């Protein structure tokens, strides 16, 4: 099943929004197959955000994401990447719709609360970067047949 990597960023953790944010993905029907509290070091942050190297906001992005603990989750589900991006909202919270995480809790692009993978390929890569081969749990929920037509 398709996988996506979610990071509950330092601002969201500091603001006490871990439970609120996890609840939104759970309610959506996505299945948590990996979850941990950690503080990213600069090397891991640079690997995760390698695509943005050289951009004007790159260094401040690394400062922000490494500044305090984050919660990292691997989620599974039908169209998990697209579904999670919808729940998260547009990159700039000012453009994010009400009802999305960024639209409900954020104002600035540099404090946008959550990361979600942007493609199926990057979802696989990012989950591997944070959880490795053995860091995920394969499990089924009793409710899966009420969320997935073909579990
Ligand atoms: P997203 O996190 O929605 O996938 P992205 O991958 O384009 O967005 O950028 C990664 C992060 O970098 C984003 O969450 C916030 C920051 N960022 C992106 N564009 C920015 C900009 N124009 N100015 C400042 N920060 C930016
Ligand atoms: Mg991105």
mmCIF file of C-alpha atoms and ligand atoms in Angstrom:
data_model
loop_
_atom_site.group_PDB
_atom_site.id
_atom_site.type_symbol
_atom_site.label_atom_id
_atom_site.label_comp_id
_atom_site.label_asym_id
_atom_site.label_seq_id
_atom_site.Cartn_x
_atom_site.Cartn_y
_atom_site.Cartn_z
ATOM 1 C CA UNK A 1 0.000 0.000 0.000
ATOM 2 C CA UNK A 2 1.138 3.562 -0.734
ATOM 3 C CA UNK A 3 3.229 5.274 1.959
ATOM 4 C CA UNK A 4 3.992 8.855 2.894
ATOM 5 C CA UNK A 5 6.327 10.471 5.415
ATOM 6 C CA UNK A 6 4.869 13.048 7.777
ATOM 7 C CA UNK A 7 6.953 15.299 10.026
ATOM 8 C CA UNK A 8 5.217 17.226 12.805
ATOM 9 C CA UNK A 9 7.656 20.131 12.793
ATOM 10 C CA UNK A 10 9.241 21.903 15.809
ATOM 11 C CA UNK A 11 6.657 24.718 15.907
ATOM 12 C CA UNK A 12 3.768 22.253 16.085
ATOM 13 C CA UNK A 13 5.481 20.181 18.808
ATOM 14 C CA UNK A 14 6.300 23.311 20.835
ATOM 15 C CA UNK A 15 2.701 24.516 20.491
ATOM 16 C CA UNK A 16 1.294 21.276 21.877
ATOM 17 C CA UNK A 17 -0.341 20.254 18.594
ATOM 18 C CA UNK A 18 1.026 16.690 18.267
ATOM 19 C CA UNK A 19 -2.260 15.069 19.298
ATOM 20 C CA UNK A 20 -4.386 17.425 17.204
ATOM 21 C CA UNK A 21 -2.308 16.713 14.090
ATOM 22 C CA UNK A 22 -2.053 12.946 14.584
ATOM 23 C CA UNK A 23 -5.828 12.847 15.127
ATOM 24 C CA UNK A 24 -6.467 14.469 11.743
ATOM 25 C CA UNK A 25 -4.469 11.818 9.888
ATOM 26 C CA UNK A 26 -6.075 9.025 11.942
ATOM 27 C CA UNK A 27 -9.564 10.346 11.238
ATOM 28 C CA UNK A 28 -8.731 10.542 7.542
ATOM 29 C CA UNK A 29 -8.232 6.766 7.653
ATOM 30 C CA UNK A 30 -4.467 6.656 7.158
ATOM 31 C CA UNK A 31 -2.742 3.833 9.051
ATOM 32 C CA UNK A 32 0.296 4.658 11.204
ATOM 33 C CA UNK A 33 3.050 2.118 10.499
ATOM 34 C CA UNK A 34 5.953 4.084 12.028
ATOM 35 C CA UNK A 35 6.120 6.869 14.601
ATOM 36 C CA UNK A 36 8.887 8.439 16.689
ATOM 37 C CA UNK A 37 9.874 11.567 18.606
ATOM 38 C CA UNK A 38 13.352 12.739 17.637
ATOM 39 C CA UNK A 39 15.514 15.769 17.066
ATOM 40 C CA UNK A 40 16.893 15.917 13.531
ATOM 41 C CA UNK A 41 20.598 16.650 13.163
ATOM 42 C CA UNK A 42 21.818 18.884 10.339
ATOM 43 C CA UNK A 43 23.075 15.973 8.250
ATOM 44 C CA UNK A 44 19.683 14.234 8.269
ATOM 45 C CA UNK A 45 17.910 17.556 7.604
ATOM 46 C CA UNK A 46 20.225 18.239 4.654
ATOM 47 C CA UNK A 47 19.519 14.795 3.184
ATOM 48 C CA UNK A 48 15.782 15.205 3.674
ATOM 49 C CA UNK A 49 15.709 18.690 2.105
ATOM 50 C CA UNK A 50 18.485 18.094 -0.491
ATOM 51 C CA UNK A 51 16.159 19.191 -3.306
ATOM 52 C CA UNK A 52 16.053 22.700 -1.813
ATOM 53 C CA UNK A 53 19.860 23.134 -1.501
ATOM 54 C CA UNK A 54 20.911 26.516 -2.909
ATOM 55 C CA UNK A 55 17.512 28.169 -2.486
ATOM 56 C CA UNK A 56 17.265 31.404 -0.490
ATOM 57 C CA UNK A 57 15.351 29.750 2.353
ATOM 58 C CA UNK A 58 17.507 26.574 2.581
ATOM 59 C CA UNK A 59 19.700 27.511 5.572
ATOM 60 C CA UNK A 60 16.802 28.922 7.611
ATOM 61 C CA UNK A 61 14.788 25.799 6.767
ATOM 62 C CA UNK A 62 17.576 23.609 8.207
ATOM 63 C CA UNK A 63 17.872 25.903 11.279
ATOM 64 C CA UNK A 64 14.118 25.580 11.884
ATOM 65 C CA UNK A 65 13.731 21.838 11.359
ATOM 66 C CA UNK A 66 16.727 21.025 13.599
ATOM 67 C CA UNK A 67 15.872 23.588 16.309
ATOM 68 C CA UNK A 68 13.740 21.353 18.555
ATOM 69 C CA UNK A 69 12.109 17.892 18.575
ATOM 70 C CA UNK A 70 9.846 16.669 15.789
ATOM 71 C CA UNK A 71 7.486 13.697 15.487
ATOM 72 C CA UNK A 72 8.056 11.598 12.379
ATOM 73 C CA UNK A 73 5.348 9.264 11.067
ATOM 74 C CA UNK A 74 5.058 6.803 8.208
ATOM 75 C CA UNK A 75 1.445 6.537 7.064
ATOM 76 C CA UNK A 76 -0.143 4.008 4.738
ATOM 77 C CA UNK A 77 -3.325 4.127 2.733
ATOM 78 C CA UNK A 78 -4.957 4.442 -0.646
ATOM 79 C CA UNK A 79 -3.383 7.502 -2.365
ATOM 80 C CA UNK A 80 -1.633 8.228 0.947
ATOM 81 C CA UNK A 81 0.624 10.946 -0.540
ATOM 82 C CA UNK A 82 -2.204 12.954 -2.105
ATOM 83 C CA UNK A 83 -4.578 12.419 0.818
ATOM 84 C CA UNK A 84 -2.010 13.589 3.371
ATOM 85 C CA UNK A 85 -1.078 16.665 1.290
ATOM 86 C CA UNK A 86 -4.761 17.587 1.236
ATOM 87 C CA UNK A 87 -5.052 17.243 4.998
ATOM 88 C CA UNK A 88 -1.879 19.382 5.388
ATOM 89 C CA UNK A 89 -2.819 22.205 2.977
ATOM 90 C CA UNK A 90 -0.778 24.547 0.744
ATOM 91 C CA UNK A 91 2.916 25.233 1.509
ATOM 92 C CA UNK A 92 2.194 28.848 2.509
ATOM 93 C CA UNK A 93 -0.407 28.758 5.288
ATOM 94 C CA UNK A 94 -1.820 32.025 3.912
ATOM 95 C CA UNK A 95 -2.899 30.034 0.828
ATOM 96 C CA UNK A 96 -4.038 26.940 2.746
ATOM 97 C CA UNK A 97 -7.755 26.338 2.963
ATOM 98 C CA UNK A 98 -9.636 26.456 6.236
ATOM 99 C CA UNK A 99 -9.985 22.913 7.487
ATOM 100 C CA UNK A 100 -6.424 21.982 6.528
ATOM 101 C CA UNK A 101 -3.726 21.815 9.222
ATOM 102 C CA UNK A 102 -1.772 24.777 7.812
ATOM 103 C CA UNK A 103 -4.994 26.704 7.149
ATOM 104 C CA UNK A 104 -6.244 26.181 10.682
ATOM 105 C CA UNK A 105 -3.010 26.689 12.645
ATOM 106 C CA UNK A 106 -0.463 28.610 10.545
ATOM 107 C CA UNK A 107 0.313 32.066 9.176
ATOM 108 C CA UNK A 108 3.865 31.870 7.743
ATOM 109 C CA UNK A 109 5.660 29.576 5.284
ATOM 110 C CA UNK A 110 8.651 29.305 7.652
ATOM 111 C CA UNK A 111 6.379 27.991 10.436
ATOM 112 C CA UNK A 112 4.056 25.709 8.516
ATOM 113 C CA UNK A 113 3.740 22.954 11.112
ATOM 114 C CA UNK A 114 3.883 19.768 9.020
ATOM 115 C CA UNK A 115 5.807 18.051 6.231
ATOM 116 C CA UNK A 116 4.243 15.533 3.866
ATOM 117 C CA UNK A 117 5.944 13.740 0.967
ATOM 118 C CA UNK A 118 5.113 15.247 -2.438
ATOM 119 C CA UNK A 119 5.201 12.124 -4.659
ATOM 120 C CA UNK A 120 4.893 8.367 -4.324
ATOM 121 C CA UNK A 121 8.590 7.995 -5.164
ATOM 122 C CA UNK A 122 9.644 10.557 -2.546
ATOM 123 C CA UNK A 123 7.283 8.950 -0.036
ATOM 124 C CA UNK A 124 9.168 5.666 -0.382
ATOM 125 C CA UNK A 125 12.573 7.394 -0.197
ATOM 126 C CA UNK A 126 11.695 9.573 2.800
ATOM 127 C CA UNK A 127 10.144 6.682 4.758
ATOM 128 C CA UNK A 128 13.330 4.677 4.104
ATOM 129 C CA UNK A 129 15.525 7.616 5.212
ATOM 130 C CA UNK A 130 13.764 7.965 8.572
ATOM 131 C CA UNK A 131 12.688 4.398 9.367
ATOM 132 C CA UNK A 132 15.023 2.104 7.393
ATOM 133 C CA UNK A 133 14.118 -1.441 6.465
ATOM 134 C CA UNK A 134 13.175 -2.653 9.934
ATOM 135 C CA UNK A 135 11.677 0.462 11.509
ATOM 136 C CA UNK A 136 8.110 -0.069 10.318
ATOM 137 C CA UNK A 137 5.387 -2.287 11.716
ATOM 138 C CA UNK A 138 3.201 -4.260 9.304
ATOM 139 C CA UNK A 139 -0.218 -4.561 10.902
ATOM 140 C CA UNK A 140 -3.898 -4.446 10.087
ATOM 141 C CA UNK A 141 -6.688 -2.619 11.884
ATOM 142 C CA UNK A 142 -10.001 -4.344 12.499
ATOM 143 C CA UNK A 143 -11.626 -1.279 10.959
ATOM 144 C CA UNK A 144 -9.605 -1.469 7.722
ATOM 145 C CA UNK A 145 -12.454 -3.095 5.793
ATOM 146 C CA UNK A 146 -14.609 -0.047 6.563
ATOM 147 C CA UNK A 147 -11.966 2.351 5.213
ATOM 148 C CA UNK A 148 -10.482 0.320 2.337
ATOM 149 C CA UNK A 149 -12.902 -1.354 -0.075
ATOM 150 C CA UNK A 150 -10.261 -4.045 -0.711
ATOM 151 C CA UNK A 151 -7.984 -4.152 2.395
HETATM 152 P P1 LIG B 1 6.057 21.557 1.169
HETATM 153 O O1 LIG B 1 6.539 21.508 2.592
HETATM 154 O O2 LIG B 1 4.640 22.059 1.087
HETATM 155 O O3 LIG B 1 6.265 20.274 0.421
HETATM 156 P P2 LIG B 1 8.345 22.576 -0.305
HETATM 157 O O4 LIG B 1 8.815 21.165 -0.400
HETATM 158 O O5 LIG B 1 8.262 23.365 -1.564
HETATM 159 O O6 LIG B 1 6.937 22.678 0.441
HETATM 160 O O7 LIG B 1 9.312 23.375 0.682
HETATM 161 C C1 LIG B 1 9.802 22.761 1.858
HETATM 162 C C2 LIG B 1 9.714 23.740 2.991
HETATM 163 O O8 LIG B 1 10.553 24.858 2.734
HETATM 164 C C3 LIG B 1 8.317 24.341 3.194
HETATM 165 O O9 LIG B 1 7.491 23.536 3.994
HETATM 166 C C4 LIG B 1 8.639 25.655 3.837
HETATM 167 C C5 LIG B 1 9.951 26.054 3.190
HETATM 168 N N1 LIG B 1 9.723 26.930 2.032
HETATM 169 C C6 LIG B 1 9.282 26.571 0.804
HETATM 170 N N2 LIG B 1 9.186 27.617 -0.018
HETATM 171 C C7 LIG B 1 9.576 28.676 0.713
HETATM 172 C C8 LIG B 1 9.708 30.060 0.453
HETATM 173 N N3 LIG B 1 9.411 30.568 -0.736
HETATM 174 N N4 LIG B 1 10.130 30.876 1.450
HETATM 175 C C9 LIG B 1 10.447 30.368 2.667
HETATM 176 N N5 LIG B 1 10.346 29.082 2.995
HETATM 177 C C10 LIG B 1 9.927 28.242 2.026
HETATM 178 MG MG1 LIG B 2 8.016 19.322 -0.081
#
